[in-house]
Short mmCIF file of C-alpha atoms in Angstrom, two decimals:
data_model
loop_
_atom_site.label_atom_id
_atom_site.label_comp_id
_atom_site.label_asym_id
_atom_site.label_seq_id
_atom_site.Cartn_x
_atom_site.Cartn_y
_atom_site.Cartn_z
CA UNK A 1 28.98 55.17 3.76
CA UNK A 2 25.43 54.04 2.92
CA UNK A 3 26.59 52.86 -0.65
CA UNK A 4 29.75 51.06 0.78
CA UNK A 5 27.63 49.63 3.42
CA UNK A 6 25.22 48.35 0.40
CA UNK A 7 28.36 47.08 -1.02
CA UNK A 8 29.84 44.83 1.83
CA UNK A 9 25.96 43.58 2.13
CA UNK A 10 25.84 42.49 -1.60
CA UNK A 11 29.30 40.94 -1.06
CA UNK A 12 28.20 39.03 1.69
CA UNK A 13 24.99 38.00 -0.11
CA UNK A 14 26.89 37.10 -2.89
CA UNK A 15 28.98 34.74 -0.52
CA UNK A 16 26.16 33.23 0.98
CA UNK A 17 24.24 32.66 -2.75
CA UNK A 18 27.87 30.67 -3.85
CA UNK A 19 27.71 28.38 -0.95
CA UNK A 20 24.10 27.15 -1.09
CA UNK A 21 24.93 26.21 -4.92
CA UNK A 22 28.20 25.23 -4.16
CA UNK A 23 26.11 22.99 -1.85
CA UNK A 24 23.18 22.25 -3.61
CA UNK A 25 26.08 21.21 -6.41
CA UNK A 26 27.63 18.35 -3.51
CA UNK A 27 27.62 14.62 -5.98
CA UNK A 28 26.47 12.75 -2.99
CA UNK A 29 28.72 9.54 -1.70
CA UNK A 30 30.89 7.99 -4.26
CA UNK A 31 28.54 4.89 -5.91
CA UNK A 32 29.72 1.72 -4.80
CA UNK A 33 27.56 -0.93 -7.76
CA UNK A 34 29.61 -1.77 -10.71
CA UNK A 35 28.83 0.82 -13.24
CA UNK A 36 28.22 -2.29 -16.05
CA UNK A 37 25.56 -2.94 -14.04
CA UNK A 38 24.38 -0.08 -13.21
CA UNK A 39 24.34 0.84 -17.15
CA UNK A 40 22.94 -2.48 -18.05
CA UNK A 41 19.93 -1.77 -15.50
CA UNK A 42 19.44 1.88 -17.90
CA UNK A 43 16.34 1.70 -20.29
CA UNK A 44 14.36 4.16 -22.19
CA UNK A 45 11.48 4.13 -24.52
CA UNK A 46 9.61 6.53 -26.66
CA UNK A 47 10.96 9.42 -28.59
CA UNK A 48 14.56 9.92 -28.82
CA UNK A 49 16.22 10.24 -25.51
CA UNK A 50 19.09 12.30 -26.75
CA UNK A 51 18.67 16.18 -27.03
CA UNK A 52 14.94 15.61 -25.79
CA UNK A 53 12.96 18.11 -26.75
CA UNK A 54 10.06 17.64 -23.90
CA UNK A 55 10.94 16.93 -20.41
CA UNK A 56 12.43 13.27 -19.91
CA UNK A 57 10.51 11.26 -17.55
CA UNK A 58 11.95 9.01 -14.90
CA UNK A 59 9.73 5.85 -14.28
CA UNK A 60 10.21 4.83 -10.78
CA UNK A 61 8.83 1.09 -9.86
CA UNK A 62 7.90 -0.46 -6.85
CA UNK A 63 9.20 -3.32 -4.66
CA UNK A 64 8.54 -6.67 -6.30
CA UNK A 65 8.23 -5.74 -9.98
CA UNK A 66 11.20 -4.63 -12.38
CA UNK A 67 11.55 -0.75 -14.11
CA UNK A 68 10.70 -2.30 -17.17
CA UNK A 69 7.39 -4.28 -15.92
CA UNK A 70 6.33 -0.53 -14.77
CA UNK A 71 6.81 0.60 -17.87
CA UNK A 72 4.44 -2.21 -19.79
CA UNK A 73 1.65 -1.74 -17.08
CA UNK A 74 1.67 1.98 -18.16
CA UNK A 75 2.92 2.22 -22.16
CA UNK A 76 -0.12 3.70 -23.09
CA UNK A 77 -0.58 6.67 -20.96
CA UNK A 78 3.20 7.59 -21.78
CA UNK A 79 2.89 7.14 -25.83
CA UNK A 80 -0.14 9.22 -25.56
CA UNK A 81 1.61 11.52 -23.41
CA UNK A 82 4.49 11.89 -25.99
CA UNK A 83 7.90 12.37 -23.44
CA UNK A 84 10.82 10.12 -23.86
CA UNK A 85 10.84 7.54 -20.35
CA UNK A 86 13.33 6.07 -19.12
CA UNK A 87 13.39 3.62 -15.95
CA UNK A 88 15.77 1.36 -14.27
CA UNK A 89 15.61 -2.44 -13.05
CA UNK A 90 16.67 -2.38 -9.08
CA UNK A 91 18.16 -5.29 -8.02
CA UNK A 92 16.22 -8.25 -7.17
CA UNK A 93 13.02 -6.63 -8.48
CA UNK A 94 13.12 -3.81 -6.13
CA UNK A 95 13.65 -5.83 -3.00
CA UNK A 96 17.41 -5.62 -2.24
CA UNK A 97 18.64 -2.87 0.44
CA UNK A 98 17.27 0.88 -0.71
CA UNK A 99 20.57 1.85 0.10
CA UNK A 100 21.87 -0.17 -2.86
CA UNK A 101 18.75 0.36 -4.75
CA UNK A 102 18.75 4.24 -4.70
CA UNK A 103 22.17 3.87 -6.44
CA UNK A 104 20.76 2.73 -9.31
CA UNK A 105 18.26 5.65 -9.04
CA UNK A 106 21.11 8.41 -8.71
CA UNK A 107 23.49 6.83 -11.73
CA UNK A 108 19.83 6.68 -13.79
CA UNK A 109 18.82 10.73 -13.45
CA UNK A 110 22.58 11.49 -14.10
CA UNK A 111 22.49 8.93 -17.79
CA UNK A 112 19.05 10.56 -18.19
CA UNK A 113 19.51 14.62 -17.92
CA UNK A 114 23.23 14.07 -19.71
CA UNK A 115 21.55 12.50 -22.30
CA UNK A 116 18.69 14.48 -22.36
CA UNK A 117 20.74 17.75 -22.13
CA UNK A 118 17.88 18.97 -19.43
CA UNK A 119 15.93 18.67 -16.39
CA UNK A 120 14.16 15.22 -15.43
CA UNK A 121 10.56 14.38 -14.31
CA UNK A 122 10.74 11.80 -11.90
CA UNK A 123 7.36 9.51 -11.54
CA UNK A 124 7.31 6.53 -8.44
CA UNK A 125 4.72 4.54 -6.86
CA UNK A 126 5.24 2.61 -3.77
CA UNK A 127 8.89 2.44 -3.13
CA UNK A 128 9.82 4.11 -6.47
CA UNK A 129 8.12 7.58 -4.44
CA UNK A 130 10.29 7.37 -1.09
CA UNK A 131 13.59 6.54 -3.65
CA UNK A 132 13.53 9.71 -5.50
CA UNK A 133 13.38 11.50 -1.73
CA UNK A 134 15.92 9.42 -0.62
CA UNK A 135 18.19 10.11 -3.70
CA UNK A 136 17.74 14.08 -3.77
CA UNK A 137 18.37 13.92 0.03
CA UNK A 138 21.28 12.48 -0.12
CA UNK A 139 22.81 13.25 -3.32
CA UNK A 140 22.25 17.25 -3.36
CA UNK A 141 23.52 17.36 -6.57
CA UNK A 142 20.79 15.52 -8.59
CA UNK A 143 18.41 18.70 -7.76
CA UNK A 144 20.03 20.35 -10.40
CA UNK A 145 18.69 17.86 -12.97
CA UNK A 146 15.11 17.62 -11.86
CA UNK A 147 12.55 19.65 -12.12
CA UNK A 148 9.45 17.51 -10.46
CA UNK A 149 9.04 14.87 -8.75
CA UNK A 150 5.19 12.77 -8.23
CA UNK A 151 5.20 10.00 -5.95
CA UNK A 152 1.66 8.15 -6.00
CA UNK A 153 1.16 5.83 -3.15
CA UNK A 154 5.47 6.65 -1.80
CA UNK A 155 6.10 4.62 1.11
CA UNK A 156 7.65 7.97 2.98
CA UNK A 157 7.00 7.43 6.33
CA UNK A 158 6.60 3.51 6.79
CA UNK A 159 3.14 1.29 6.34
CA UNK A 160 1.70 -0.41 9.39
CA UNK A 161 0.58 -3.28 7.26
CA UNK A 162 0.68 -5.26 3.36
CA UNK A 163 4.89 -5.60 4.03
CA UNK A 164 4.70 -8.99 5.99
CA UNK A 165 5.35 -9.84 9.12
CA UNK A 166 9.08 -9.54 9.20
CA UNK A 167 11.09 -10.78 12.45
CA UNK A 168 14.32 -12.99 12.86
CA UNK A 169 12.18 -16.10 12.89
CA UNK A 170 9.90 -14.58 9.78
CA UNK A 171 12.70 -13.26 7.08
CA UNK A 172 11.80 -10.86 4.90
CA UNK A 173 13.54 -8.85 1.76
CA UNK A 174 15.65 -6.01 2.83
CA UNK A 175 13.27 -3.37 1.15
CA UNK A 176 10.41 -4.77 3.34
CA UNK A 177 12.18 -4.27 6.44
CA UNK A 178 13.20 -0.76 5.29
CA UNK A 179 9.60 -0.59 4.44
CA UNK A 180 7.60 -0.89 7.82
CA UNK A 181 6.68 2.08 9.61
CA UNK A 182 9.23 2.54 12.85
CA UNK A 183 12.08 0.82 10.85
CA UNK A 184 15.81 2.35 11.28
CA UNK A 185 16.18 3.24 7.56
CA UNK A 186 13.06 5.53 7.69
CA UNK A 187 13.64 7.23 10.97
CA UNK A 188 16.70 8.26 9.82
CA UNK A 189 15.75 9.63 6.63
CA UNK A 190 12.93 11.22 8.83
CA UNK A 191 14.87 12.99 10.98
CA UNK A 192 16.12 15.00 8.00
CA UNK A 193 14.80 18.89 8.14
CA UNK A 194 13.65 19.14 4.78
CA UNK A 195 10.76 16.21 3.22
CA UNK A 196 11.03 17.75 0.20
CA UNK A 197 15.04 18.26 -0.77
CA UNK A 198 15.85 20.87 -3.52
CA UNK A 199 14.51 24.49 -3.41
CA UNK A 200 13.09 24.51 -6.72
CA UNK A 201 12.29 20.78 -7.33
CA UNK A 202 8.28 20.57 -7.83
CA UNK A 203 7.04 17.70 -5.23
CA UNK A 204 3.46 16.31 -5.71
CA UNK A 205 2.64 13.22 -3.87
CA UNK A 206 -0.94 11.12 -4.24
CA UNK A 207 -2.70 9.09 -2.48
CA UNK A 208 -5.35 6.27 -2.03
CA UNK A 209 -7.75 6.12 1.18
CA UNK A 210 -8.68 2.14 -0.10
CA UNK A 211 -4.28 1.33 -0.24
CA UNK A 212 -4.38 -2.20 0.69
CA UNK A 213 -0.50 -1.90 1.31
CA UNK A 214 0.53 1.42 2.46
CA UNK A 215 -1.24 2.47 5.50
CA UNK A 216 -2.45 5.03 7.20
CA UNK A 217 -3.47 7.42 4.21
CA UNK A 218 -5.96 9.36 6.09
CA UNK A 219 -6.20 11.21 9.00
CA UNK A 220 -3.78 13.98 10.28
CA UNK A 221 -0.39 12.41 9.00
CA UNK A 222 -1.12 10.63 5.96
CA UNK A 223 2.81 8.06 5.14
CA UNK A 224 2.57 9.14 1.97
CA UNK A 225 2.36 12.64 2.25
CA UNK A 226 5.29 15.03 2.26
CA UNK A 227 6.02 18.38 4.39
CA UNK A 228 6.40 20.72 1.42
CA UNK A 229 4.85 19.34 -1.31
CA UNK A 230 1.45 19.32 -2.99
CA UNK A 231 -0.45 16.11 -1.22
CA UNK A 232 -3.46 14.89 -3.55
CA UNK A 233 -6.32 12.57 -2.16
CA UNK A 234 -7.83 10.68 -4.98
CA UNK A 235 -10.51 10.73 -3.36
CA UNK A 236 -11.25 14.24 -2.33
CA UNK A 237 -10.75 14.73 -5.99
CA UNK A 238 -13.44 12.08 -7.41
CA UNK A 239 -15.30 10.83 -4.07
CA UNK A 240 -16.23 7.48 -3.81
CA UNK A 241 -13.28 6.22 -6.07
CA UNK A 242 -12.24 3.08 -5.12
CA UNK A 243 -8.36 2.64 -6.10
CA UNK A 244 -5.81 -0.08 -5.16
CA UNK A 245 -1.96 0.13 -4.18
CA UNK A 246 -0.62 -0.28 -7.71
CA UNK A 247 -3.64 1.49 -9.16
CA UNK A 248 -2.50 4.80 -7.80
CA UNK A 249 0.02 4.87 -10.70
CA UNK A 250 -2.76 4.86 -13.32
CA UNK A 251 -5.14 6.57 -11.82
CA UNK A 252 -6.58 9.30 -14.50
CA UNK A 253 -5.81 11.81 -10.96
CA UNK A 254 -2.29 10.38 -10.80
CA UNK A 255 -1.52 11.85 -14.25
CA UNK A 256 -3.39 14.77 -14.86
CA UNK A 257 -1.60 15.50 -11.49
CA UNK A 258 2.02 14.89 -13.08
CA UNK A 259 0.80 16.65 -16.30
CA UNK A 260 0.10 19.94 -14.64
CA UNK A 261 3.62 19.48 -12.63
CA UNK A 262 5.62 18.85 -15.91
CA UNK A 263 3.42 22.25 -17.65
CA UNK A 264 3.60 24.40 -14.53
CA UNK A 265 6.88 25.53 -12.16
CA UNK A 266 6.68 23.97 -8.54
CA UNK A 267 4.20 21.21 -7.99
CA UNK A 268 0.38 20.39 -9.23
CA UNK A 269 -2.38 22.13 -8.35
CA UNK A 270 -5.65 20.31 -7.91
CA UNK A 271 -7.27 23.95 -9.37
CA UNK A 272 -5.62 22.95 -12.70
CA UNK A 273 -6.72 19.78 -12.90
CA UNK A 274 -8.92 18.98 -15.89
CA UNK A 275 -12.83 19.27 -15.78
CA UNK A 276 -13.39 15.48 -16.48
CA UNK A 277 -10.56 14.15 -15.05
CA UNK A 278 -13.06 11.76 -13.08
CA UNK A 279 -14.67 10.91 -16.30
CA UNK A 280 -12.34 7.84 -16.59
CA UNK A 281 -10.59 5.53 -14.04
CA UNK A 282 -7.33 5.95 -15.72
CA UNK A 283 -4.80 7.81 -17.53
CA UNK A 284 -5.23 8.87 -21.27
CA UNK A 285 -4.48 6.02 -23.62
CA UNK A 286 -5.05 3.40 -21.14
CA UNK A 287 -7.77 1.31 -22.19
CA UNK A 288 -10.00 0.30 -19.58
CA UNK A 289 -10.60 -3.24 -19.78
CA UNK A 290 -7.33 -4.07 -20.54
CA UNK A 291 -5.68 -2.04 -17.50
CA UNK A 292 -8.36 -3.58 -14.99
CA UNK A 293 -7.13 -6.88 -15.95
CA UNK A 294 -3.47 -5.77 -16.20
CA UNK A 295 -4.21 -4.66 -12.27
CA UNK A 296 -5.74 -7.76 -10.93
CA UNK A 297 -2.51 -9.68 -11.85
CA UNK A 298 -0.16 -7.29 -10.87
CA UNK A 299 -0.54 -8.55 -7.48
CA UNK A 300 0.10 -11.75 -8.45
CA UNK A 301 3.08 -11.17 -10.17
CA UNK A 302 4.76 -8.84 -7.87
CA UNK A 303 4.06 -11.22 -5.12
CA UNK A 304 5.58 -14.52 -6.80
CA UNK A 305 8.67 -12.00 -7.53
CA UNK A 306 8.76 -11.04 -4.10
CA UNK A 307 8.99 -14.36 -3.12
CA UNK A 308 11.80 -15.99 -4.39
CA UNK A 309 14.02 -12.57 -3.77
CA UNK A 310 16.35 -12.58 -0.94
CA UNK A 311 15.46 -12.53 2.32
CA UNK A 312 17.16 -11.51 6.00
CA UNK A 313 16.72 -11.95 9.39
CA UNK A 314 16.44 -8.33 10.34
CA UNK A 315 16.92 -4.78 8.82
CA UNK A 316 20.26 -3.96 7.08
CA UNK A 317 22.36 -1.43 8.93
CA UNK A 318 21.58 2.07 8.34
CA UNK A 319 25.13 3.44 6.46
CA UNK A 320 27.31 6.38 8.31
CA UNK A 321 25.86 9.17 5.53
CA UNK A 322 21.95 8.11 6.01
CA UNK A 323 22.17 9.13 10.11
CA UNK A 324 24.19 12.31 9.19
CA UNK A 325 22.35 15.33 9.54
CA UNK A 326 22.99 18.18 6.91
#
C-alpha cells in the first residue's frame, strides 16, 4: 500500500510539475504592432548573433533615447566584454505607452534566443529595467529564454520627481505618466504577487543614492529595488561615489554586477564582485574622459528627444490583461 501510495503521490506531483511549465510556457497576449516594424526596430552588434556561443545580451534603453543610442553610449564595455547585443528602438524614443513599448521588448527576446539558439541576458536602465519586469510578467513564456535580468536605476515602483509635472493642463509623453510614482500602470503591475517573474530567471537590480530622476533610492523601500532579487547600492559598494541617472548603466558596479549574473546561476552577489571594482568609475573598455563627456550630454539629448515626442493629457488606460491577477 505504501508503494502504491508513493505512486499516486508521484502521479500527482507529476501533474502539478506539467502545469506550472505548461504555465510558465503561456505566449502572453497576441502582439498587436505590425511585425515590419517590430523587425525593423531589431538590431544587434558584436559577434555573430546566430548560434551564439556566449550568452546574448539584451540592451534595454531608457525613455527619451533610442536602443541604438544605448548601445553607442556603452560600445566599449560590450566589445571588451565579448557577447553578441542586441537592442531595440521603442517607439518615439521610448516615450510612447509601455504597453506598446514592451511589445517591442517581447518580439525582441523571442528574434534574439531563436537566433541565438539559447537563453538571453537582459540589461535596462531607467525604463528599459521596469520593461523587462513588465514583459516576463506578462508574457510567462519569455522566462524560458532568459536567464538574468539587471536593471540599473529601473523605474519599478514610480519616481516622485525628474518625470515632469504631468496634468491635463501640463501634457506629458505616455511613458512619463506611466512613469510617476502612484500612476495606474504601476499599481497595477504592483499588485502582482511575484516582483521578480520566472522561478529561475536571475534578477539583480542597482541603484544610485545621487539619481537625479528616479527617486526615493534610499531608505526602507528603495523604487528601484525588487522583492526577490539581488538589490545593489553603488554606494554601499564604493562609498562616497557620486553617480547620475544615466550613469548607473556604466557604472564599473553596474557591470561587474551583470558579469557575475551572466558567470553565476541566479543573480549577482556583491561577495563576487571584483577586488578593484572601485578602482575606476566605469565599466572595462570605457575610457574615462570620453564617457564623462558622453554623460554630460546625454541629458541633453534625451531631453530635446523627449520633447518633441508625443504628448497626452492624462495616463493611457491600463489594458484588461495588465489589472488581471495570475
Amino acid at each position: 500500500m505504501r508503494a502504491r501510495g508513493a505512486l499516486i503521490c508521484l502521479a500527482g506531483l507529476c501533474g502539478l510539475l506539467l502545469l506550472a511549465t505548461a504555465a510558465g510556457a503561456r505566449p502572453g497576449p497576441k502582439l498587436r504592432v505590425a511585425p515590419q516594424k517590430l523587425a525593423a526596430a531589431f538590431h544587434c552588434h558584436g559577434p555573430e548573433i546566430r548560434d551564439a556561443t556566449k550568452v546574448p545580451i539584451m540592451l534595454v534603453t531608457g525613455t527619451g533615447a533610442t536602443g541604438e543610442q544605448a548601445y553607442g553610449i556603452g560600445k566599449g564595455a560590450f566589445d571588451a566584454f565579448g557577447h553578441p547585443v542586441c537592442d531595440v528602438d521603442f517607439p518615439d524614443f521610448t516615450t510612447a505607452d509601455i504597453q506598446v513599448s514592451v511589445q517591442y521588448l517581447v518580439y525582441g527576446i523571442r528574434r534574439e534566443a531563436r537566433l541565438a539558439g539559447r537563453k538571453v541576458a537582459v540589461f535596462g536602465i531607467s525604463q528599459g529595467g521596469l520593461l523587462p519586469r513588465f514583459a516576463l510578467t506578462y508574457w510567462p513564456g519569455l522566462r524560458l529564454k532568459v536567464s538574468d535580468v539587471l536593471a540599473a536605476a529601473g523605474t519599478q515602483h514610480g519616481s516622485i520627481l525628474g518625470l515632469g509635472e504631468c496634468s491635463a493642463g501640463s501634457p506629458c509623453t505616455p511613458a512619463n505618466w506611466q512613469q510617476m510614482a502612484g500612476s495606474n500602470l504601476l499599481n497595477a503591475l504592483n499588485r502582482q504577487p511575484d516582483e521578480s517573474p520566472g522561478g529561475r530567471v536571475g534578477w539583480t537590480t542597482v541603484r544610485s543614492l545621487n539619481d537625479e530622476t528616479v527617486q526615493p533610492q534610499g531608505g526602507r523601500h528603495p523604487t528601484s529595488a525588487l522583492r526577490g532579487a539581488t538589490n545593489i547600492l553603488i554606494q554601499k559598494v564604493c562609498p562616497g561615489r557620486s553617480v547620475s541617472h544615466i550613469g548607473t548603466a556604466l557604472d564599473s558596479v553596474t557591470f561587474a554586477a551583470f558579469v557575475d549574473a551572466i558567470r553565476h546561476s541566479g543573480p549577482a552577489k556583491v561577495s563576487r564582485l571584483p577586488a578593484g571594482v572601485c578602482s575606476h568609475p566605469y565599466a572595462p573598455g570605457l575610457d574615462e574622459t570620453t564617457t564623462t563627456a558622453l554623460l554630460g550630454a546625454a541629458g541633453g539629448l534625451v531631453g530635446s528627444q523627449t520633447a518633441i515626442a508625443p504628448k497626452v493629457s492624462r495616463e493611457p488606460p491600463v489594458r484588461g490583461y495588465v489589472k488581471r491577477l495570475p
